[in-house]
Short mmCIF file of N, CA and C in Angstrom, two decimals:
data_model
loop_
_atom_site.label_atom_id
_atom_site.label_comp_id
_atom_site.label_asym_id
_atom_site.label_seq_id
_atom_site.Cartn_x
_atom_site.Cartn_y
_atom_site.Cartn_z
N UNK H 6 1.98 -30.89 104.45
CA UNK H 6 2.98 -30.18 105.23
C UNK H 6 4.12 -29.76 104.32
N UNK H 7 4.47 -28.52 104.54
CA UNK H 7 5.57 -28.19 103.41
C UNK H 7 6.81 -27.82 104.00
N UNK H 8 7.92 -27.92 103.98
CA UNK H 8 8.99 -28.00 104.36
C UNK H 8 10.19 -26.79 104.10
N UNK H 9 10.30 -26.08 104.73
CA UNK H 9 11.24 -24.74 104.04
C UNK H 9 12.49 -24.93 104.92
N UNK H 10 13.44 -25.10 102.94
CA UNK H 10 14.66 -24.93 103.52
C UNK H 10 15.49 -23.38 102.87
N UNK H 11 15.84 -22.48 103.84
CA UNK H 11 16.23 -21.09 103.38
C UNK H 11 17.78 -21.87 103.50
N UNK H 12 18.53 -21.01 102.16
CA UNK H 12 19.86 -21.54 102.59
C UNK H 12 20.33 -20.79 102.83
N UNK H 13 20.89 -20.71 104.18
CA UNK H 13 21.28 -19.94 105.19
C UNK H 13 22.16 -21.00 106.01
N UNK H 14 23.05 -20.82 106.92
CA UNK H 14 24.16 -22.04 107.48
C UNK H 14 23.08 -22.37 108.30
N UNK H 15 22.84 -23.92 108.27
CA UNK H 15 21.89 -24.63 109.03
C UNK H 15 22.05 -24.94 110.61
N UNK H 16 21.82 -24.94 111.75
CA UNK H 16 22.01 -25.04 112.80
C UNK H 16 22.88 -27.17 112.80
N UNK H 17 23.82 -27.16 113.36
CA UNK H 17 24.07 -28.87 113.77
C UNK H 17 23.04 -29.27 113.81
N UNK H 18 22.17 -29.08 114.86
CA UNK H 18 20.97 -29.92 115.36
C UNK H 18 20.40 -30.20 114.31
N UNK H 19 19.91 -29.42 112.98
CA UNK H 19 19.42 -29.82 111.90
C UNK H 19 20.23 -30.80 110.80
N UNK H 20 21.26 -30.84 110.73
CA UNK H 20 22.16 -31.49 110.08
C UNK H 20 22.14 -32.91 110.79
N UNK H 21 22.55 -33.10 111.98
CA UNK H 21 22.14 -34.69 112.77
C UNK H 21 24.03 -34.84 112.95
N UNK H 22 24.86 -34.20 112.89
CA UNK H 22 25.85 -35.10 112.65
C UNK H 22 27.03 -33.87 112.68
N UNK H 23 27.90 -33.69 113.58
CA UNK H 23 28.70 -32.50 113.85
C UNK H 23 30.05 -32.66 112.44
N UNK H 24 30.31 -34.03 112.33
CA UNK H 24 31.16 -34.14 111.42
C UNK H 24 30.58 -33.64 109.88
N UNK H 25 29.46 -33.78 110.05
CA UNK H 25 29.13 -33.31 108.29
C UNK H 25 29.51 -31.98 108.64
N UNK H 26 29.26 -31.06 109.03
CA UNK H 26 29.52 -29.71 109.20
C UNK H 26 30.87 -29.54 108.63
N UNK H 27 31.87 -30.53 109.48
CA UNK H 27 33.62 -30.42 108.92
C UNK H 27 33.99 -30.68 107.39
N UNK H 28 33.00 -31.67 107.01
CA UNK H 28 32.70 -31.93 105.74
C UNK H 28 33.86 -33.59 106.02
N UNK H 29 33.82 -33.95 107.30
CA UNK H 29 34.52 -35.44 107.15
C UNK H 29 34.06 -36.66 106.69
N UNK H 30 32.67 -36.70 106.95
CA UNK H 30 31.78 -38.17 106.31
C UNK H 30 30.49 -37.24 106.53
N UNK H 31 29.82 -38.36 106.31
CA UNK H 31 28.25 -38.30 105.86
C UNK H 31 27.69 -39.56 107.12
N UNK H 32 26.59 -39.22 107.86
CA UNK H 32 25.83 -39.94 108.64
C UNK H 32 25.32 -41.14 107.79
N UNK H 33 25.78 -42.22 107.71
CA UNK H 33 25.33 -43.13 106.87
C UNK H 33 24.42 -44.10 107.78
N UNK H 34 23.97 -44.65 109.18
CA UNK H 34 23.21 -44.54 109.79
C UNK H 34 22.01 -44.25 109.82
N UNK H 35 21.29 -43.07 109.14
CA UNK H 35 19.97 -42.68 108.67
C UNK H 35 19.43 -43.36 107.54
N UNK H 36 18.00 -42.54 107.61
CA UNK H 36 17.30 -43.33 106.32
C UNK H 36 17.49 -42.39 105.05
N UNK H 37 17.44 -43.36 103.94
CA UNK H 37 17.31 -42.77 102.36
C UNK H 37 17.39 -41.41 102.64
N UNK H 38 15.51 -40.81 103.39
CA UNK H 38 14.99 -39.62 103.18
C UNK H 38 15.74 -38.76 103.86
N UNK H 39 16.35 -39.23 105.50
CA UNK H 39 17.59 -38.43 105.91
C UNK H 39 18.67 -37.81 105.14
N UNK H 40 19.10 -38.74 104.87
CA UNK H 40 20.55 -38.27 104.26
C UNK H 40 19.88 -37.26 102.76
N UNK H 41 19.13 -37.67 101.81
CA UNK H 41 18.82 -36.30 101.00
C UNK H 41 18.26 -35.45 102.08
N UNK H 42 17.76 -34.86 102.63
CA UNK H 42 17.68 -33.79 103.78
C UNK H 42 19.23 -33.23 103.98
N UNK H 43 19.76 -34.35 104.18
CA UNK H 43 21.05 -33.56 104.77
C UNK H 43 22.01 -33.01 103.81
N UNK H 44 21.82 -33.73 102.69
CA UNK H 44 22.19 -33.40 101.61
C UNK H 44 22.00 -31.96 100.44
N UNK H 45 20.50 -32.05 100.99
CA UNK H 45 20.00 -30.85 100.47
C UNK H 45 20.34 -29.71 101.32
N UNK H 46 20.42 -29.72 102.36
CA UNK H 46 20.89 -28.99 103.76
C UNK H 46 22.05 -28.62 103.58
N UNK H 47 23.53 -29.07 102.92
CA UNK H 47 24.53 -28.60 102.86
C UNK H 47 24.49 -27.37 101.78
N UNK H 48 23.66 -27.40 100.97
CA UNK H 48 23.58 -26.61 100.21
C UNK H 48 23.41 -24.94 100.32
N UNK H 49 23.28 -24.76 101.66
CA UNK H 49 23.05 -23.47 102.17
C UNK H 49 24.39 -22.83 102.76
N UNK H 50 25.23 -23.42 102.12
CA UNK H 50 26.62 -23.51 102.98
C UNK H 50 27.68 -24.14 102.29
N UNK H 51 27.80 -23.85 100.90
CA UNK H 51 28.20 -25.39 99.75
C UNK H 51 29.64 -25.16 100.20
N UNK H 52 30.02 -26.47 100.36
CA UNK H 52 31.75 -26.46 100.29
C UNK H 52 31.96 -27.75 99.76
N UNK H 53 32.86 -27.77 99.07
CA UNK H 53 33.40 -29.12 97.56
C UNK H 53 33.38 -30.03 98.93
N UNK H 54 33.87 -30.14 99.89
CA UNK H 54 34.50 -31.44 100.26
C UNK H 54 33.39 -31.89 101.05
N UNK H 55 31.94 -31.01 101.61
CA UNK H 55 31.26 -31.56 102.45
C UNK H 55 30.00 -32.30 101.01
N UNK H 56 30.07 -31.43 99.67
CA UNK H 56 28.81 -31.93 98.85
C UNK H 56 29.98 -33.55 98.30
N UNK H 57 30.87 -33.21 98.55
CA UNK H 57 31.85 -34.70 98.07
C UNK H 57 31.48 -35.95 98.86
N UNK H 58 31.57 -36.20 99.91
CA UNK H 58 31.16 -36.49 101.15
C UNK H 58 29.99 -37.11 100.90
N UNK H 59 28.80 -37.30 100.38
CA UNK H 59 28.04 -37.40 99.79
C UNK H 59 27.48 -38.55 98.76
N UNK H 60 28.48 -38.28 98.09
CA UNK H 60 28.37 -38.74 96.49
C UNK H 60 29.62 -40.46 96.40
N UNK H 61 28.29 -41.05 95.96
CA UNK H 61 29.27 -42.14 95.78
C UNK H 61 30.43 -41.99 94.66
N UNK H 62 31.70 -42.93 94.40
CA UNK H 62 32.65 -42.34 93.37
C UNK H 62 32.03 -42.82 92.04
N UNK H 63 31.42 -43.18 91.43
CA UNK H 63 30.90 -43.32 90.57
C UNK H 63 29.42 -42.96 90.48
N UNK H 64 28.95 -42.10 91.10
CA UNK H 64 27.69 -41.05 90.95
C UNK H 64 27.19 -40.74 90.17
N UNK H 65 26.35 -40.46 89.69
CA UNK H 65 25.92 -39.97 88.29
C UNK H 65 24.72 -38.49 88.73
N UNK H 66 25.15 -38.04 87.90
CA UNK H 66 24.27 -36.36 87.65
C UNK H 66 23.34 -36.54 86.71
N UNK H 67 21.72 -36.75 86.10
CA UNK H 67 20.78 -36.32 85.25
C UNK H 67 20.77 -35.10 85.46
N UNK H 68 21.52 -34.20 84.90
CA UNK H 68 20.45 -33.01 84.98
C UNK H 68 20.22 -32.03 83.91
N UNK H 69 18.93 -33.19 83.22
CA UNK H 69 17.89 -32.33 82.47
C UNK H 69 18.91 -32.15 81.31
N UNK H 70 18.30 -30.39 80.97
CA UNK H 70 19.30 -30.23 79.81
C UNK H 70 20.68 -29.66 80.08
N UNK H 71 21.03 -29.90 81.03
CA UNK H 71 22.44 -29.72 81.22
C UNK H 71 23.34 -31.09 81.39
N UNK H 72 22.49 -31.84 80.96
CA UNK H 72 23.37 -33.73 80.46
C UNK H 72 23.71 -33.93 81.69
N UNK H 73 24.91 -34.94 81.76
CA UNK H 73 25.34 -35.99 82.70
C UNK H 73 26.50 -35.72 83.19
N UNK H 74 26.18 -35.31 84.41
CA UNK H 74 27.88 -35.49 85.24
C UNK H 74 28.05 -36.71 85.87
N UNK H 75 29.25 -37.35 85.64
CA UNK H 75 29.68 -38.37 86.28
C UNK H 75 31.06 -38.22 87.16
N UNK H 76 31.11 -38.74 88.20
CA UNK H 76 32.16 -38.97 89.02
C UNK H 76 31.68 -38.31 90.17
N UNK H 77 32.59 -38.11 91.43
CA UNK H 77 32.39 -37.18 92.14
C UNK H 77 32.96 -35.59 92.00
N UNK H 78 34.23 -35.56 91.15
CA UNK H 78 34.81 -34.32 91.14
C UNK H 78 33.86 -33.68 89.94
N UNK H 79 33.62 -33.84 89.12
CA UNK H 79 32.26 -33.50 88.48
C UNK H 79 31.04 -33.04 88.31
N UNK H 80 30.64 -33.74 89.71
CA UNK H 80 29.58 -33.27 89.93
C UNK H 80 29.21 -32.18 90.83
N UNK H 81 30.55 -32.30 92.03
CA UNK H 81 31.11 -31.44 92.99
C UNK H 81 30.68 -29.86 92.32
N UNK H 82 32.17 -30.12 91.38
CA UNK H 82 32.44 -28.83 90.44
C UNK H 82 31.46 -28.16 90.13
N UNK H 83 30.03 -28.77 89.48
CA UNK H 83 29.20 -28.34 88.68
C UNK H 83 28.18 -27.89 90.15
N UNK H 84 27.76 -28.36 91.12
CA UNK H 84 27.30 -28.21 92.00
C UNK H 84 27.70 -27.03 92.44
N UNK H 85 28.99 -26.50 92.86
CA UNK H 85 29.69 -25.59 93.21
C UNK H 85 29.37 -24.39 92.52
N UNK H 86 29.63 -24.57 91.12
CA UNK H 86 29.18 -23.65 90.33
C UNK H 86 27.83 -22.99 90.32
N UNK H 87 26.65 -23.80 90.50
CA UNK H 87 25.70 -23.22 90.44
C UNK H 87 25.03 -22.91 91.70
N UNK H 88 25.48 -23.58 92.98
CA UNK H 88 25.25 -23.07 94.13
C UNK H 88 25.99 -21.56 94.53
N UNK H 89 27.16 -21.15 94.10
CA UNK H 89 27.57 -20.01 94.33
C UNK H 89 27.52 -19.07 93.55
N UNK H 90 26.51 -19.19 92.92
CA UNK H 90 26.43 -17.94 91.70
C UNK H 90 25.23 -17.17 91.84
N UNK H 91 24.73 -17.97 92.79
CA UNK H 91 23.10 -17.31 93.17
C UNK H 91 23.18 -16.59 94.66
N UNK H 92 22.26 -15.65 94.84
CA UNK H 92 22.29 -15.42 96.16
C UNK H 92 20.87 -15.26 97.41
N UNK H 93 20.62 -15.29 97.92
CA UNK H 93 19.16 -14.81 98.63
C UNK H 93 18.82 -16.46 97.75
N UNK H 94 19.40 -17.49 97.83
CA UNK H 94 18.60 -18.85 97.26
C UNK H 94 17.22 -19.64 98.60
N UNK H 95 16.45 -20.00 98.73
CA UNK H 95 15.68 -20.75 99.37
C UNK H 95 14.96 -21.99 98.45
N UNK H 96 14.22 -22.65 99.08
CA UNK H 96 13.61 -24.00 98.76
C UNK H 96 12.48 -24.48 99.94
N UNK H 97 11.08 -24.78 98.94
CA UNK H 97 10.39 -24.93 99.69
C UNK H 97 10.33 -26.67 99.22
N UNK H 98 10.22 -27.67 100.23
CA UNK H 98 10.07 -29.15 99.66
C UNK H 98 8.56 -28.89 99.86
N UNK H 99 7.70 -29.59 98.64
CA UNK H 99 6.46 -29.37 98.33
C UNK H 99 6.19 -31.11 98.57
N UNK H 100 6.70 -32.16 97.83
CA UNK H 100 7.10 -33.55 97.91
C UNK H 100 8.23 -34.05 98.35
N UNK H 101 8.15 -35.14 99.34
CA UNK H 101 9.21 -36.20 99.58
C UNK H 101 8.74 -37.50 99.92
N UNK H 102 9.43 -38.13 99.07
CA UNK H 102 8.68 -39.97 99.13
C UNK H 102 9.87 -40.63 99.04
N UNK H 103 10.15 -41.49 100.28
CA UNK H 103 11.30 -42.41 99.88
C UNK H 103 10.58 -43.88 99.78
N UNK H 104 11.15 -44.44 99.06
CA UNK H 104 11.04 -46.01 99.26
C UNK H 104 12.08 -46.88 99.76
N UNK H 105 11.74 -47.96 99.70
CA UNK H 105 12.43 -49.16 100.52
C UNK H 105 14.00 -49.33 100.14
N UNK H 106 13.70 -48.93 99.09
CA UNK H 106 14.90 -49.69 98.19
C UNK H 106 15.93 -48.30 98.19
N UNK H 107 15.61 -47.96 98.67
CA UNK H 107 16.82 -46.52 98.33
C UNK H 107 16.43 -45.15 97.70
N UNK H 108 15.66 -45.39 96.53
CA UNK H 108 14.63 -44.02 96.08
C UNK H 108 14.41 -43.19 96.81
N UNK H 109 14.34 -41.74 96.54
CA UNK H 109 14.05 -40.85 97.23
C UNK H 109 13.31 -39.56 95.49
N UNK H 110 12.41 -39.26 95.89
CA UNK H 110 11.79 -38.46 95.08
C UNK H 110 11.56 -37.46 95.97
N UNK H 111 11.94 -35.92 95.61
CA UNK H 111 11.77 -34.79 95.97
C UNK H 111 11.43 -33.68 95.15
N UNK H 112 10.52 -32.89 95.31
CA UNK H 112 9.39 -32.03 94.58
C UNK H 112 10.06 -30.50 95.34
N UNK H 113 10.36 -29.59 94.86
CA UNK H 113 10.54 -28.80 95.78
C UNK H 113 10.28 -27.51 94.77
N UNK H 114 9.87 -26.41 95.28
CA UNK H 114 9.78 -24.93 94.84
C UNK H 114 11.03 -24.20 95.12
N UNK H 115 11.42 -22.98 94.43
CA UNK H 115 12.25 -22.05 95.44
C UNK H 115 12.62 -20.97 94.29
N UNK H 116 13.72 -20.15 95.12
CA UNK H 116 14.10 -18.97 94.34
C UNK H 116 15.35 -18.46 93.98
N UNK H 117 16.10 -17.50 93.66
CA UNK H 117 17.04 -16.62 94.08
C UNK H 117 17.40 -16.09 92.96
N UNK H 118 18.73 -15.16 92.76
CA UNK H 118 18.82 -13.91 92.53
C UNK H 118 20.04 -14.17 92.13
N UNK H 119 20.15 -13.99 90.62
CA UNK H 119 22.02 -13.50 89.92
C UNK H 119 21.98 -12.51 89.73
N UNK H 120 22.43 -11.75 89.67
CA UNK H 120 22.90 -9.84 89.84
C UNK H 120 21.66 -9.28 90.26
N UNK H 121 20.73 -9.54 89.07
CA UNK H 121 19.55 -7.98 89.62
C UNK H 121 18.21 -8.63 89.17
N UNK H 122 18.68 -10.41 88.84
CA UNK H 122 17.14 -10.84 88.28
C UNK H 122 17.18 -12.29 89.15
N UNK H 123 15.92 -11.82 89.62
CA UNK H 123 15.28 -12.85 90.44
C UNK H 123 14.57 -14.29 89.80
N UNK H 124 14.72 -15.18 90.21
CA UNK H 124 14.12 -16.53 89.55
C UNK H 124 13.67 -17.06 90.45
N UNK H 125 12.93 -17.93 89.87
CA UNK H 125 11.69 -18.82 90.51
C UNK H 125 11.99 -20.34 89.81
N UNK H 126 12.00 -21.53 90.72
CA UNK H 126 12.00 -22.66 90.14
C UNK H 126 11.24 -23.57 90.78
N UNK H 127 10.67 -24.67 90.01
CA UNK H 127 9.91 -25.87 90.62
C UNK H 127 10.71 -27.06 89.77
N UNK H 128 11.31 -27.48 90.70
CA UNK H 128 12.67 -28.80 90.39
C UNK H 128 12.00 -30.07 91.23
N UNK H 129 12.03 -31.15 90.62
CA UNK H 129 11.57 -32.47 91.33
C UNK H 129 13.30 -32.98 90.48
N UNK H 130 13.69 -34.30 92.21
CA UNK H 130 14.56 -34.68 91.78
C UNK H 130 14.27 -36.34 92.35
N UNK H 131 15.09 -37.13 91.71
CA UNK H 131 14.80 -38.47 92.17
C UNK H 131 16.62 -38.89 92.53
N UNK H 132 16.59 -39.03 94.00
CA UNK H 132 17.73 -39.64 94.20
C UNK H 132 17.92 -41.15 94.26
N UNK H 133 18.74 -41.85 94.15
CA UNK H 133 19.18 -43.44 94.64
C UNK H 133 20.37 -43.49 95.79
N UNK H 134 19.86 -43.74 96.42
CA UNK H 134 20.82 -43.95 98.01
C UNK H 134 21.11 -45.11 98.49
N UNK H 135 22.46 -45.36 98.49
CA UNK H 135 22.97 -47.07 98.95
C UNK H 135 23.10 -46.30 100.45
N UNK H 136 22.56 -46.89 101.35
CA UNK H 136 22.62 -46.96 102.39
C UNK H 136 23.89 -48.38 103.35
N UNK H 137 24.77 -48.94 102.35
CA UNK H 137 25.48 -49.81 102.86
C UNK H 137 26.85 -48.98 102.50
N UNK H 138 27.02 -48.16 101.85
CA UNK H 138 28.15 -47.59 101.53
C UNK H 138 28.42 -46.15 102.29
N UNK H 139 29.74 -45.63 102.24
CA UNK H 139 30.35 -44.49 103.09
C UNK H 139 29.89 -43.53 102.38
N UNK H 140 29.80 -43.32 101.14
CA UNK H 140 29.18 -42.12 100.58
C UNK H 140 27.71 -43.04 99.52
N UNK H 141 26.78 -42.40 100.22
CA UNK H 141 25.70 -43.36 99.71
C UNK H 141 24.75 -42.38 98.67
N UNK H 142 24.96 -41.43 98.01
CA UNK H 142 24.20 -41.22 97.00
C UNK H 142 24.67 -41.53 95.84
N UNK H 143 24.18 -42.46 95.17
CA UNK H 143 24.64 -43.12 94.21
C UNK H 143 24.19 -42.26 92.64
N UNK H 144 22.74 -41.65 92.69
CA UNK H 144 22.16 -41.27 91.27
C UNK H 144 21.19 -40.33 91.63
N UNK H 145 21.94 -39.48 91.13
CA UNK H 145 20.21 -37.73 90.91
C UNK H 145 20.12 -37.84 89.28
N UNK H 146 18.59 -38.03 89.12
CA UNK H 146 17.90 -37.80 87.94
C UNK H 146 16.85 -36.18 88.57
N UNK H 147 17.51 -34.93 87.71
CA UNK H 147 16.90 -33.86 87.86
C UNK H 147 15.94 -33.29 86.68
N UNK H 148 15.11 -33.18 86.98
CA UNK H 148 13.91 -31.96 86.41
C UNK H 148 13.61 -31.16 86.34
N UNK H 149 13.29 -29.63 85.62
CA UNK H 149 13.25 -28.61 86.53
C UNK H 149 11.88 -28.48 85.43
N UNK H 150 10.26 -28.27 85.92
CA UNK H 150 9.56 -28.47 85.80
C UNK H 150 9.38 -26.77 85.01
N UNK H 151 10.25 -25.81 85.66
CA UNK H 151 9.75 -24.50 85.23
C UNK H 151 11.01 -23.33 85.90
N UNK H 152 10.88 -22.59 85.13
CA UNK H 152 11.52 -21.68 85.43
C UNK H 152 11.23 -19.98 84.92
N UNK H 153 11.60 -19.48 85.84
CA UNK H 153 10.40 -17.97 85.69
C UNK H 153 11.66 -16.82 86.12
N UNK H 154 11.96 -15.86 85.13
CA UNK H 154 12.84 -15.06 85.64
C UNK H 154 11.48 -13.73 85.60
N UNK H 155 11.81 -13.29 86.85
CA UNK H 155 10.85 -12.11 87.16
C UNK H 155 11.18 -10.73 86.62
N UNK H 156 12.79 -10.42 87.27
CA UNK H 156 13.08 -8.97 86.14
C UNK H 156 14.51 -9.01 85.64
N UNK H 157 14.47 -8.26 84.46
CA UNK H 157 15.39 -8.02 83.89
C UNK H 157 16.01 -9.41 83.01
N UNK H 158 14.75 -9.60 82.19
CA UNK H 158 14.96 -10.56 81.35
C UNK H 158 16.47 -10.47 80.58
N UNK H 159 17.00 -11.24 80.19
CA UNK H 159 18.26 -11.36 79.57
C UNK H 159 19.49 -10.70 80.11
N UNK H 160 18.99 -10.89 81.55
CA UNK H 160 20.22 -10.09 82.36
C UNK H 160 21.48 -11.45 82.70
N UNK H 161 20.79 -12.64 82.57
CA UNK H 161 22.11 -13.99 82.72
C UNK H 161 23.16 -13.72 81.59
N UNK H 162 22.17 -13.06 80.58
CA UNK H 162 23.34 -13.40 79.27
C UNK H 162 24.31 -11.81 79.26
N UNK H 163 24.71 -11.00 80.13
CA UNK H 163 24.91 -10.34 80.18
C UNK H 163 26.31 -10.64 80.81
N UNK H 164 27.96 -10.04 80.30
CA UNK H 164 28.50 -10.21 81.07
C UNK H 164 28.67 -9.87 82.74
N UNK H 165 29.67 -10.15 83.69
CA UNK H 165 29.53 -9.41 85.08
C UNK H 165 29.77 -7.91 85.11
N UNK H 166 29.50 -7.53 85.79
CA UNK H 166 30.17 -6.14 86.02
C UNK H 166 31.53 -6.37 86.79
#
């Protein structure tokens, strides 16, 4: 079963929790695999204080070759950055496996578009989720398995118009 998340503003009902919307807390109540859902879910809609919300204060970022963010304002920032620079973004979850202990492994496909060149990615990420704490994602170790720009090769390195 494959799972498509278009980021597009998600309906409440999908989110579970009217306050995440405000960006006041995080449903800490759910399981591991919930809360990355919901997590991944804000992303269609990024605002600093709801991906903050989130993130425990000592959080940690793997990601890949873009090294280690630590903290929450950090990771926020960097999150921010690359969620709003893209547009027409979607995500298909291909894998999701949580375990007992907090783990959450997620496999996902997807796409989108900086100025006039379209990309393609297959990203697996492994979260750690304290489920006893107010902001319970504690650790993303990210991967990005591949990446495929379709046209207009060397159009990132290009300044904006």
């Amino acid at each position: 079963l494959v799972d498509r998340l278009r980021f597009e503003p998600a309906p409440e009902r999908r989110l579970g929790a009217r306050a995440l919307m405000s960006g006041q807390y995080v449903r800490v109540g759910g399981s591991p695999e919930s809360v990355v859902r919901d997590f991944l879910a804000s992303w269609s809609d990024p605002k600093a204080d709801r991906l903050a919300a989130f993130l425990a204060e000592d959080a940690a970022w793997v990601d890949g070759p873009n090294g280690v963010h630590r903290g929450v304002k950090t990771i926020v920032d960097e999150l921010m950055r690359q969620l709003t620079m893209a547009r027409d973004s979607w995500m298909e979850i291909d894998t999701l496996l949580a375990g007992g202990d907090g783990t959450v492994m997620v496999e996902w496909h997807g796409g989108f578009t900086i100025r006039e060149t379209s990309i393609a990615s297959k990203v697996m990420v492994v979260f750690e989720v304290d489920q006893s704490g107010r902001r319970p994602v504690r650790r993303i170790d990210a991967a990005r398995a591949r990446t495929d720009v379709h046209r207009g090769a060397g159009a990132l390195d290009r300044p904006a118009d």
